[in-house]
Amino acid sequence: MAGDDAPPALAVVVKGYPRLSETFIAQELKALEDRGFRFDIWSLRAPYDDRTHPIHDEIRARRRYLPEYLYRAPLRVLRGLLWACLRPGFARALAAFLRDLARDRTANRVRRFGQAAVLAAELPAETRFLYVHFLHTPASVARYTALMRGLDWGFSAHAKDIWTIPDWEKREKIAEAQFGLTCTASGAAHLAALAPQEAGPARISLAYHGLDLSRFPAPPERRDREGPLRLLSVGRLVEKKGYNVLLAALSALPRDLDWRFEHIGGGKLADDLAAEAERRGLSDRIHWLGKRDQRDVIAALRRADLFLLPSRIAGDGDRDGLPNVLMEAASQRLPIVSTAVSAIPEFIRDGREGRLVPPGDADAFADAISRIAVDEALASELGAAAYTRLRDAFGMEAGMDIVAGRLEAALAEARRASAGKAAEPDAASTAEGRA
């Protein structure tokens, strides 16, 4: 058994860490540590957010950052490439990269290979397995690194990474990965259909992130409406979140309905949406709060009357998976209006745990808000049903059992393979991935 000061056998690769919009990753990493896993976190870029969630401070894993732009760390990249090119697996990694580059002639593709060389060179000799979040850029880095180092790897896919990269890329990554996890049934079905025939559907597993209810206060016993109807949404201001549709829906609400809307989150469409709200004459009823940490989000959920998430499919195919904010809203028995897109109906069933309308339909969204606004009994019933479904079917532990099981099996196989290569220089180190 390896000591706590020994380098871990497991490396976790992510795109950016920590990120406010990816608390589901932090929740998983904390749960893995609680189950005894030890790992380093390797991030493709430094954090962009100016704050973190409390859970990030509880994760003990060491954070390592790869050069986001290769030209900013030329010596580090050169050292990585020189080290990597002497490895037996470099030829395979280079061949895979060149095949990918022929189909995707972008600077980003080149950057992935450079980052992979740095990662391959800087990983401890004790590293036996790579686990990567997101199937697009991070999985490319992990894949090239694994080829250079002769390691196995597995991935967890989520939303944009599933729906915006070409099938050829997904098919090849799935074929090389030891396992794939994803957090929605729709995503799992799509990826399983791309898995090699000999691997079968077992290559891909469905593991809902769920929600760790121990990190949230008990929901309010009741919601007494005083003053305007308090509407809330939490999400990035990007196309797939559909906030332009929500503004149209707010414009269509009955004139005699007194409401106020709060939004939490940042994003590239912030200025455009604020301008649209001004054009529609809604600015005096809307508060754009920007990025907030989880404490502020929970406080907003507890004071709101209705949670709104108008998700849609973006022009490039990007879409939500199962947004964590829906489960967070349910944790406070908050009634929900959202859209029947992607995996949202896997959690919210229309008329039972909330109201779902067709994505992009502002009039239907406005009608759903209006109906709940005038029926406090319905609002209470929907909120209670969402809380019950969250507690009974979308708790965190079931999904974590699947994630932990896959990683335990992968590390055990890596240890056996390492023990069988005693003649190789790295084979003397058989540190375990669990303390």
CSV table of C-alpha atoms in Angstrom, one decimal:
chain,number,residue,atom,x,y,z
A,1,MET,CA,0.0,0.0,0.0
A,2,ALA,CA,1.5,3.3,-1.0
A,3,GLY,CA,2.0,6.0,1.6
A,4,ASP,CA,0.2,9.3,1.5
A,5,ASP,CA,3.3,11.1,0.3
A,6,ALA,CA,3.9,8.7,-2.7
A,7,PRO,CA,2.8,10.0,-6.1
A,8,PRO,CA,-0.7,8.6,-6.9
A,9,ALA,CA,-1.3,6.0,-9.6
A,10,LEU,CA,-4.3,7.9,-10.9
A,11,ALA,CA,-4.2,11.2,-12.9
A,12,VAL,CA,-7.4,13.2,-13.5
A,13,VAL,CA,-7.3,15.4,-16.6
A,14,VAL,CA,-9.8,18.4,-17.0
A,15,LYS,CA,-10.2,21.3,-19.2
A,16,GLY,CA,-10.2,24.0,-16.5
A,17,TYR,CA,-10.1,23.7,-12.8
A,18,PRO,CA,-11.7,25.0,-10.6
A,19,ARG,CA,-14.7,26.3,-12.5
A,20,LEU,CA,-18.0,27.6,-11.0
A,21,SER,CA,-20.0,26.1,-13.8
A,22,GLU,CA,-18.6,22.6,-13.2
A,23,THR,CA,-19.4,21.9,-9.6
A,24,PHE,CA,-20.5,18.4,-10.7
A,25,ILE,CA,-16.8,17.6,-11.4
A,26,ALA,CA,-15.7,18.9,-8.0
A,27,GLN,CA,-18.5,17.0,-6.3
A,28,GLU,CA,-17.3,13.8,-8.0
A,29,LEU,CA,-13.6,14.4,-7.1
A,30,LYS,CA,-14.5,15.1,-3.5
A,31,ALA,CA,-16.5,11.9,-3.3
A,32,LEU,CA,-13.7,9.9,-4.9
A,33,GLU,CA,-11.3,11.2,-2.2
A,34,ASP,CA,-13.8,10.3,0.5
A,35,ARG,CA,-13.8,6.8,-0.9
A,36,GLY,CA,-10.0,6.6,-0.6
A,37,PHE,CA,-8.9,7.4,-4.1
A,38,ARG,CA,-5.7,9.5,-4.5
A,39,PHE,CA,-5.0,11.5,-7.6
A,40,ASP,CA,-3.4,14.6,-9.1
A,41,ILE,CA,-5.5,17.0,-11.1
A,42,TRP,CA,-4.0,18.1,-14.4
A,43,SER,CA,-5.8,21.1,-16.0
A,44,LEU,CA,-5.4,22.3,-19.6
A,45,ARG,CA,-5.8,25.9,-18.5
A,46,ALA,CA,-5.6,28.0,-15.4
A,47,PRO,CA,-8.9,29.0,-13.7
A,48,TYR,CA,-10.8,32.0,-15.2
A,49,ASP,CA,-13.3,32.5,-12.4
A,50,ASP,CA,-12.6,35.1,-9.7
A,51,ARG,CA,-14.1,32.8,-7.0
A,52,THR,CA,-14.6,29.2,-6.1
A,53,HIS,CA,-17.2,27.0,-4.5
A,54,PRO,CA,-16.5,25.8,-0.9
A,55,ILE,CA,-16.2,22.2,-2.1
A,56,HIS,CA,-13.0,23.2,-4.1
A,57,ASP,CA,-11.3,24.1,-0.9
A,58,GLU,CA,-12.1,20.6,0.5
A,59,ILE,CA,-10.4,18.7,-2.3
A,60,ARG,CA,-6.9,17.7,-1.2
A,61,ALA,CA,-5.5,16.6,-4.7
A,62,ARG,CA,-2.6,18.5,-6.0
A,63,ARG,CA,-3.4,20.8,-8.9
A,64,ARG,CA,-1.1,20.9,-11.9
A,65,TYR,CA,-1.5,23.3,-14.9
A,66,LEU,CA,-0.4,22.6,-18.5
A,67,PRO,CA,0.6,25.5,-20.7
A,68,GLU,CA,-2.7,26.7,-22.2
A,69,TYR,CA,-0.9,28.3,-25.1
A,70,LEU,CA,2.3,26.6,-26.2
A,71,TYR,CA,4.1,29.8,-27.3
A,72,ARG,CA,3.9,31.1,-23.7
A,73,ALA,CA,6.0,28.2,-22.4
A,74,PRO,CA,8.3,27.3,-25.2
A,75,LEU,CA,11.0,25.6,-23.1
A,76,ARG,CA,8.5,23.5,-21.2
A,77,VAL,CA,6.9,22.4,-24.4
A,78,LEU,CA,10.3,21.7,-26.0
A,79,ARG,CA,11.4,19.6,-23.0
A,80,GLY,CA,8.2,17.7,-23.2
A,81,LEU,CA,8.6,16.9,-26.9
A,82,LEU,CA,12.2,15.9,-26.5
A,83,TRP,CA,11.3,13.6,-23.6
A,84,ALA,CA,8.3,12.2,-25.4
A,85,CYS,CA,10.0,11.5,-28.7
A,86,LEU,CA,12.4,9.1,-27.0
A,87,ARG,CA,9.5,7.0,-25.7
A,88,PRO,CA,8.5,3.8,-27.6
A,89,GLY,CA,4.9,5.0,-27.8
A,90,PHE,CA,5.7,8.4,-29.4
A,91,ALA,CA,5.4,7.0,-33.0
A,92,ARG,CA,1.9,5.8,-32.3
A,93,ALA,CA,0.9,9.1,-30.7
A,94,LEU,CA,2.4,11.1,-33.6
A,95,ALA,CA,0.6,8.9,-36.2
A,96,ALA,CA,-2.8,9.3,-34.3
A,97,PHE,CA,-2.2,13.1,-34.1
A,98,LEU,CA,-1.3,13.4,-37.8
A,99,ARG,CA,-4.5,11.4,-38.8
A,100,ASP,CA,-6.5,13.7,-36.6
A,101,LEU,CA,-4.8,16.8,-38.0
A,102,ALA,CA,-5.6,15.8,-41.6
A,103,ARG,CA,-9.3,15.9,-40.7
A,104,ASP,CA,-9.1,18.9,-38.3
A,105,ARG,CA,-6.6,21.4,-39.5
A,106,THR,CA,-6.7,23.8,-36.5
A,107,ALA,CA,-4.3,25.4,-34.1
A,108,ASN,CA,-6.2,23.8,-31.3
A,109,ARG,CA,-5.4,20.4,-32.6
A,110,VAL,CA,-1.7,21.2,-32.6
A,111,ARG,CA,-2.0,22.7,-29.1
A,112,ARG,CA,-3.5,19.4,-27.8
A,113,PHE,CA,-0.5,17.4,-29.0
A,114,GLY,CA,1.9,19.9,-27.4
A,115,GLN,CA,0.0,19.7,-24.1
A,116,ALA,CA,0.1,15.9,-24.3
A,117,ALA,CA,3.8,15.9,-24.6
A,118,VAL,CA,4.2,18.1,-21.6
A,119,LEU,CA,1.8,15.9,-19.6
A,120,ALA,CA,3.5,12.7,-20.7
A,121,ALA,CA,6.9,14.1,-19.6
A,122,GLU,CA,5.7,15.5,-16.3
A,123,LEU,CA,3.4,12.7,-15.0
A,124,PRO,CA,5.1,10.8,-12.2
A,125,ALA,CA,6.6,7.5,-13.1
A,126,GLU,CA,4.0,5.9,-10.7
A,127,THR,CA,1.1,7.0,-12.9
A,128,ARG,CA,-0.8,4.0,-14.1
A,129,PHE,CA,-4.2,5.4,-15.4
A,130,LEU,CA,-5.6,8.6,-16.8
A,131,TYR,CA,-9.2,9.6,-16.1
A,132,VAL,CA,-10.4,12.6,-18.2
A,133,HIS,CA,-13.5,14.7,-18.0
A,134,PHE,CA,-14.9,15.8,-21.4
A,135,LEU,CA,-14.6,13.9,-24.6
A,136,HIS,CA,-13.4,16.8,-26.8
A,137,THR,CA,-10.1,18.7,-26.1
A,138,PRO,CA,-9.2,17.1,-22.8
A,139,ALA,CA,-9.8,13.5,-24.1
A,140,SER,CA,-7.5,14.3,-27.1
A,141,VAL,CA,-4.7,15.4,-24.7
A,142,ALA,CA,-5.3,12.3,-22.5
A,143,ARG,CA,-5.4,10.0,-25.6
A,144,TYR,CA,-2.1,11.3,-27.0
A,145,THR,CA,-0.5,11.2,-23.6
A,146,ALA,CA,-1.7,7.6,-23.0
A,147,LEU,CA,-0.1,6.5,-26.3
A,148,MET,CA,3.2,8.2,-25.5
A,149,ARG,CA,3.3,6.6,-22.0
A,150,GLY,CA,1.8,3.3,-22.8
A,151,LEU,CA,-1.1,3.9,-20.4
A,152,ASP,CA,-4.8,3.1,-20.4
A,153,TRP,CA,-7.4,5.8,-20.0
A,154,GLY,CA,-11.1,6.3,-19.5
A,155,PHE,CA,-13.4,9.3,-19.9
A,156,SER,CA,-16.5,11.0,-18.6
A,157,ALA,CA,-18.5,12.8,-21.2
A,158,HIS,CA,-21.2,15.4,-20.5
A,159,ALA,CA,-22.9,17.6,-23.1
A,160,LYS,CA,-21.1,19.9,-25.5
A,161,ASP,CA,-18.3,17.4,-25.9
A,162,ILE,CA,-20.8,14.7,-27.0
A,163,TRP,CA,-22.8,16.7,-29.4
A,164,THR,CA,-20.3,19.1,-31.1
A,165,ILE,CA,-17.4,16.8,-32.1
A,166,PRO,CA,-17.6,14.6,-35.3
A,167,ASP,CA,-18.6,11.0,-35.0
A,168,TRP,CA,-15.2,9.8,-36.4
A,169,GLU,CA,-13.5,11.4,-33.4
A,170,LYS,CA,-15.9,10.0,-30.9
A,171,ARG,CA,-15.7,6.6,-32.5
A,172,GLU,CA,-11.9,6.4,-32.4
A,173,LYS,CA,-11.7,7.7,-28.8
A,174,ILE,CA,-14.3,5.2,-27.6
A,175,ALA,CA,-12.4,2.4,-29.3
A,176,GLU,CA,-9.2,3.3,-27.5
A,177,ALA,CA,-10.6,4.2,-24.1
A,178,GLN,CA,-10.9,1.4,-21.5
A,179,PHE,CA,-14.3,2.8,-20.5
A,180,GLY,CA,-16.6,5.7,-21.0
A,181,LEU,CA,-19.1,7.3,-18.6
A,182,THR,CA,-21.7,9.8,-19.3
A,183,CYS,CA,-24.4,11.5,-17.2
A,184,THR,CA,-27.5,11.2,-19.4
A,185,ALA,CA,-29.4,8.3,-20.9
A,186,SER,CA,-29.6,10.1,-24.3
A,187,GLY,CA,-25.8,10.6,-24.3
A,188,ALA,CA,-25.1,7.0,-23.2
A,189,ALA,CA,-27.3,5.7,-26.1
A,190,HIS,CA,-25.5,7.9,-28.6
A,191,LEU,CA,-22.0,6.9,-27.5
A,192,ALA,CA,-22.8,3.2,-27.1
A,193,ALA,CA,-24.0,3.2,-30.8
A,194,LEU,CA,-20.5,4.4,-31.7
A,195,ALA,CA,-18.6,1.9,-29.6
A,196,PRO,CA,-16.8,-0.9,-31.5
A,197,GLN,CA,-18.9,-4.0,-32.0
A,198,GLU,CA,-16.6,-6.3,-30.1
A,199,ALA,CA,-16.7,-4.0,-27.1
A,200,GLY,CA,-20.5,-3.9,-27.0
A,201,PRO,CA,-22.6,-1.5,-25.0
A,202,ALA,CA,-20.7,-2.3,-21.8
A,203,ARG,CA,-17.9,0.1,-22.9
A,204,ILE,CA,-20.2,3.0,-22.0
A,205,SER,CA,-21.9,3.4,-18.6
A,206,LEU,CA,-24.7,5.8,-17.5
A,207,ALA,CA,-23.8,7.5,-14.2
A,208,TYR,CA,-26.0,10.4,-13.2
A,209,HIS,CA,-24.0,13.0,-11.3
A,210,GLY,CA,-26.9,13.3,-8.9
A,211,LEU,CA,-26.7,15.8,-6.0
A,212,ASP,CA,-25.1,15.5,-2.6
A,213,LEU,CA,-28.0,16.6,-0.5
A,214,SER,CA,-25.8,16.7,2.6
A,215,ARG,CA,-24.2,19.9,1.1
A,216,PHE,CA,-27.6,21.7,0.9
A,217,PRO,CA,-29.9,23.0,3.6
A,218,ALA,CA,-33.2,21.4,4.2
A,219,PRO,CA,-35.8,23.1,1.9
A,220,PRO,CA,-38.1,25.7,3.3
A,221,GLU,CA,-41.2,24.3,5.0
A,222,ARG,CA,-43.3,26.6,2.9
A,223,ARG,CA,-43.0,29.5,0.5
A,224,ASP,CA,-45.1,32.6,1.5
A,225,ARG,CA,-45.4,34.9,-1.5
A,226,GLU,CA,-45.0,38.5,-0.6
A,227,GLY,CA,-44.8,41.2,-3.1
A,228,PRO,CA,-43.8,40.5,-6.8
A,229,LEU,CA,-43.4,36.9,-8.1
A,230,ARG,CA,-39.7,36.1,-7.7
A,231,LEU,CA,-38.3,34.4,-10.7
A,232,LEU,CA,-34.8,33.0,-10.8
A,233,SER,CA,-32.5,31.3,-13.3
A,234,VAL,CA,-28.9,30.2,-12.9
A,235,GLY,CA,-26.8,29.4,-16.0
A,236,ARG,CA,-24.1,30.7,-18.4
A,237,LEU,CA,-25.3,33.4,-20.8
A,238,VAL,CA,-24.6,31.3,-23.9
A,239,GLU,CA,-26.9,30.3,-26.8
A,240,LYS,CA,-27.8,26.8,-25.6
A,241,LYS,CA,-29.3,28.2,-22.4
A,242,GLY,CA,-32.0,30.0,-24.4
A,243,TYR,CA,-32.1,33.3,-22.4
A,244,ASN,CA,-33.2,35.3,-25.5
A,245,VAL,CA,-36.3,33.0,-25.5
A,246,LEU,CA,-36.8,33.7,-21.8
A,247,LEU,CA,-36.8,37.4,-22.4
A,248,ALA,CA,-39.4,37.0,-25.1
A,249,ALA,CA,-41.5,34.9,-22.6
A,250,LEU,CA,-41.2,37.5,-19.9
A,251,SER,CA,-42.4,40.1,-22.4
A,252,ALA,CA,-45.5,38.0,-23.0
A,253,LEU,CA,-46.5,37.6,-19.4
A,254,PRO,CA,-49.9,39.2,-18.5
A,255,ARG,CA,-49.6,42.9,-17.8
A,256,ASP,CA,-51.3,42.5,-14.4
A,257,LEU,CA,-48.7,40.0,-13.2
A,258,ASP,CA,-46.2,41.7,-10.9
A,259,TRP,CA,-42.8,39.9,-11.2
A,260,ARG,CA,-39.1,40.3,-10.7
A,261,PHE,CA,-36.4,38.2,-12.3
A,262,GLU,CA,-32.9,37.4,-11.0
A,263,HIS,CA,-30.2,35.8,-13.1
A,264,ILE,CA,-26.9,34.3,-11.7
A,265,GLY,CA,-24.1,33.5,-14.1
A,266,GLY,CA,-21.7,35.1,-16.6
A,267,GLY,CA,-21.2,34.5,-20.3
A,268,LYS,CA,-20.3,36.0,-23.6
A,269,LEU,CA,-24.0,37.1,-24.3
A,270,ALA,CA,-24.3,39.2,-21.2
A,271,ASP,CA,-24.2,42.6,-23.0
A,272,ASP,CA,-26.4,41.4,-25.8
A,273,LEU,CA,-29.1,40.1,-23.4
A,274,ALA,CA,-28.9,43.2,-21.2
A,275,ALA,CA,-29.5,45.3,-24.4
A,276,GLU,CA,-32.4,43.1,-25.4
A,277,ALA,CA,-34.0,43.4,-22.0
A,278,GLU,CA,-33.6,47.2,-22.3
A,279,ARG,CA,-35.2,47.2,-25.8
A,280,ARG,CA,-38.1,45.1,-24.4
A,281,GLY,CA,-38.7,47.5,-21.5
A,282,LEU,CA,-37.8,44.8,-18.9
A,283,SER,CA,-34.7,46.3,-17.4
A,284,ASP,CA,-36.3,47.7,-14.3
A,285,ARG,CA,-37.6,44.2,-13.4
A,286,ILE,CA,-34.4,42.2,-14.1
A,287,HIS,CA,-31.3,41.9,-12.0
A,288,TRP,CA,-28.2,40.4,-13.7
A,289,LEU,CA,-26.2,39.3,-10.7
A,290,GLY,CA,-23.2,37.8,-12.6
A,291,LYS,CA,-21.1,35.0,-11.3
A,292,ARG,CA,-21.8,33.9,-7.7
A,293,ASP,CA,-20.5,31.1,-5.5
A,294,GLN,CA,-22.7,28.3,-4.3
A,295,ARG,CA,-23.6,30.0,-1.0
A,296,ASP,CA,-25.2,32.9,-3.0
A,297,VAL,CA,-26.9,30.4,-5.4
A,298,ILE,CA,-28.5,28.6,-2.5
A,299,ALA,CA,-29.7,31.8,-0.9
A,300,ALA,CA,-31.3,32.9,-4.2
A,301,LEU,CA,-33.0,29.5,-4.6
A,302,ARG,CA,-34.5,29.8,-1.1
A,303,ARG,CA,-35.9,33.3,-1.7
A,304,ALA,CA,-37.3,32.5,-5.2
A,305,ASP,CA,-40.9,31.5,-6.0
A,306,LEU,CA,-40.2,29.8,-9.4
A,307,PHE,CA,-37.0,28.5,-11.2
A,308,LEU,CA,-36.7,29.0,-15.0
A,309,LEU,CA,-34.3,27.3,-17.4
A,310,PRO,CA,-35.1,27.8,-21.1
A,311,SER,CA,-32.5,25.4,-22.5
A,312,ARG,CA,-32.4,24.8,-26.3
A,313,ILE,CA,-30.1,23.2,-28.9
A,314,ALA,CA,-27.6,25.8,-30.2
A,315,GLY,CA,-26.8,26.3,-33.8
A,316,ASP,CA,-23.6,24.2,-33.6
A,317,GLY,CA,-25.4,21.3,-31.9
A,318,ASP,CA,-24.4,22.2,-28.4
A,319,ARG,CA,-26.9,21.5,-25.7
A,320,ASP,CA,-27.3,20.8,-22.0
A,321,GLY,CA,-27.0,17.4,-20.5
A,322,LEU,CA,-28.9,17.3,-17.2
A,323,PRO,CA,-28.1,20.7,-15.7
A,324,ASN,CA,-27.1,20.5,-12.0
A,325,VAL,CA,-29.0,23.7,-11.4
A,326,LEU,CA,-32.3,21.9,-11.9
A,327,MET,CA,-31.4,19.4,-9.1
A,328,GLU,CA,-30.2,22.3,-6.9
A,329,ALA,CA,-33.6,24.0,-7.5
A,330,ALA,CA,-35.4,20.8,-6.6
A,331,SER,CA,-33.3,20.5,-3.4
A,332,GLN,CA,-35.1,23.6,-2.1
A,333,ARG,CA,-38.6,22.4,-3.3
A,334,LEU,CA,-38.7,25.2,-5.9
A,335,PRO,CA,-41.2,24.7,-8.7
A,336,ILE,CA,-39.5,24.5,-12.1
A,337,VAL,CA,-40.3,25.6,-15.7
A,338,SER,CA,-37.8,24.3,-18.3
A,339,THR,CA,-37.8,22.7,-21.7
A,340,ALA,CA,-38.1,19.2,-23.1
A,341,VAL,CA,-34.6,19.0,-24.5
A,342,SER,CA,-31.7,16.6,-24.1
A,343,ALA,CA,-31.8,14.8,-20.7
A,344,ILE,CA,-34.0,17.3,-18.8
A,345,PRO,CA,-37.1,15.0,-19.2
A,346,GLU,CA,-35.1,12.2,-17.5
A,347,PHE,CA,-35.4,14.2,-14.3
A,348,ILE,CA,-38.3,16.6,-14.7
A,349,ARG,CA,-41.5,14.9,-16.1
A,350,ASP,CA,-44.0,17.4,-17.5
A,351,GLY,CA,-46.8,18.0,-15.1
A,352,ARG,CA,-45.3,15.9,-12.3
A,353,GLU,CA,-42.0,17.5,-11.1
A,354,GLY,CA,-42.4,20.7,-13.1
A,355,ARG,CA,-43.5,22.1,-16.4
A,356,LEU,CA,-41.6,21.3,-19.7
A,357,VAL,CA,-42.3,23.2,-22.9
A,358,PRO,CA,-40.9,22.8,-26.4
A,359,PRO,CA,-37.5,24.5,-26.6
A,360,GLY,CA,-37.6,27.9,-28.3
A,361,ASP,CA,-41.3,28.4,-27.7
A,362,ALA,CA,-41.6,31.7,-25.8
A,363,ASP,CA,-45.4,31.7,-25.7
A,364,ALA,CA,-45.5,28.2,-24.2
A,365,PHE,CA,-42.9,29.2,-21.6
A,366,ALA,CA,-44.9,32.3,-20.7
A,367,ASP,CA,-48.0,30.3,-20.3
A,368,ALA,CA,-46.3,27.8,-18.0
A,369,ILE,CA,-45.0,30.6,-15.8
A,370,SER,CA,-48.5,32.3,-15.7
A,371,ARG,CA,-50.3,29.1,-14.7
A,372,ILE,CA,-47.9,28.4,-11.8
A,373,ALA,CA,-47.9,32.1,-10.8
A,374,VAL,CA,-51.7,32.0,-10.1
A,375,ASP,CA,-51.9,28.6,-8.5
A,376,GLU,CA,-49.8,28.4,-5.3
A,377,ALA,CA,-51.1,24.9,-4.6
A,378,LEU,CA,-49.8,23.7,-8.0
A,379,ALA,CA,-46.4,25.4,-7.3
A,380,SER,CA,-46.1,23.7,-4.0
A,381,GLU,CA,-47.1,20.3,-5.5
A,382,LEU,CA,-44.6,20.5,-8.3
A,383,GLY,CA,-41.8,21.6,-5.9
A,384,ALA,CA,-42.5,18.8,-3.5
A,385,ALA,CA,-42.6,16.2,-6.3
A,386,ALA,CA,-39.2,17.4,-7.7
A,387,TYR,CA,-37.7,17.2,-4.2
A,388,THR,CA,-39.0,13.7,-3.8
A,389,ARG,CA,-37.7,12.5,-7.2
A,390,LEU,CA,-34.3,14.1,-6.5
A,391,ARG,CA,-34.0,12.4,-3.1
A,392,ASP,CA,-35.3,9.0,-4.3
A,393,ALA,CA,-33.8,8.6,-7.7
A,394,PHE,CA,-31.0,11.2,-8.2
A,395,GLY,CA,-28.9,11.1,-5.1
A,396,MET,CA,-25.2,11.1,-5.6
A,397,GLU,CA,-24.2,7.7,-4.3
A,398,ALA,CA,-25.6,5.5,-7.0
A,399,GLY,CA,-23.7,7.3,-9.7
A,400,MET,CA,-20.5,7.4,-7.6
A,401,ASP,CA,-20.7,3.6,-7.2
A,402,ILE,CA,-20.5,3.3,-10.9
A,403,VAL,CA,-17.6,5.8,-11.3
A,404,ALA,CA,-15.6,4.3,-8.4
A,405,GLY,CA,-16.2,0.7,-9.7
A,406,ARG,CA,-14.9,1.6,-13.2
A,407,LEU,CA,-11.8,3.3,-11.7
A,408,GLU,CA,-11.1,0.5,-9.2
A,409,ALA,CA,-11.2,-2.1,-12.0
A,410,ALA,CA,-9.0,0.0,-14.3
A,411,LEU,CA,-6.4,0.6,-11.6
A,412,ALA,CA,-6.4,-3.1,-10.7
A,413,GLU,CA,-5.8,-4.1,-14.3
A,414,ALA,CA,-3.1,-1.5,-14.6
A,415,ARG,CA,-1.3,-2.9,-11.6
A,416,ARG,CA,-1.5,-6.4,-13.0
A,417,ALA,CA,-0.1,-5.2,-16.3
A,418,SER,CA,2.7,-3.3,-14.6
A,419,ALA,CA,3.6,-6.3,-12.5
A,420,GLY,CA,3.9,-8.3,-15.7
A,421,LYS,CA,6.5,-5.9,-17.2
A,422,ALA,CA,9.2,-6.2,-14.6
A,423,ALA,CA,11.9,-5.8,-17.2
A,424,GLU,CA,10.8,-2.3,-18.1
A,425,PRO,CA,12.3,0.7,-16.2
A,426,ASP,CA,9.0,1.9,-14.7
A,427,ALA,CA,7.7,-1.5,-13.7
A,428,ALA,CA,9.4,-1.5,-10.3
A,429,SER,CA,6.9,1.1,-9.2
A,430,THR,CA,3.5,-0.4,-8.6
A,431,ALA,CA,2.0,2.3,-6.4
A,432,GLU,CA,-1.7,1.8,-5.9
A,433,GLY,CA,-4.3,4.3,-6.9
A,434,ARG,CA,-6.0,4.2,-3.5
A,435,ALA,CA,-4.4,5.1,-0.2
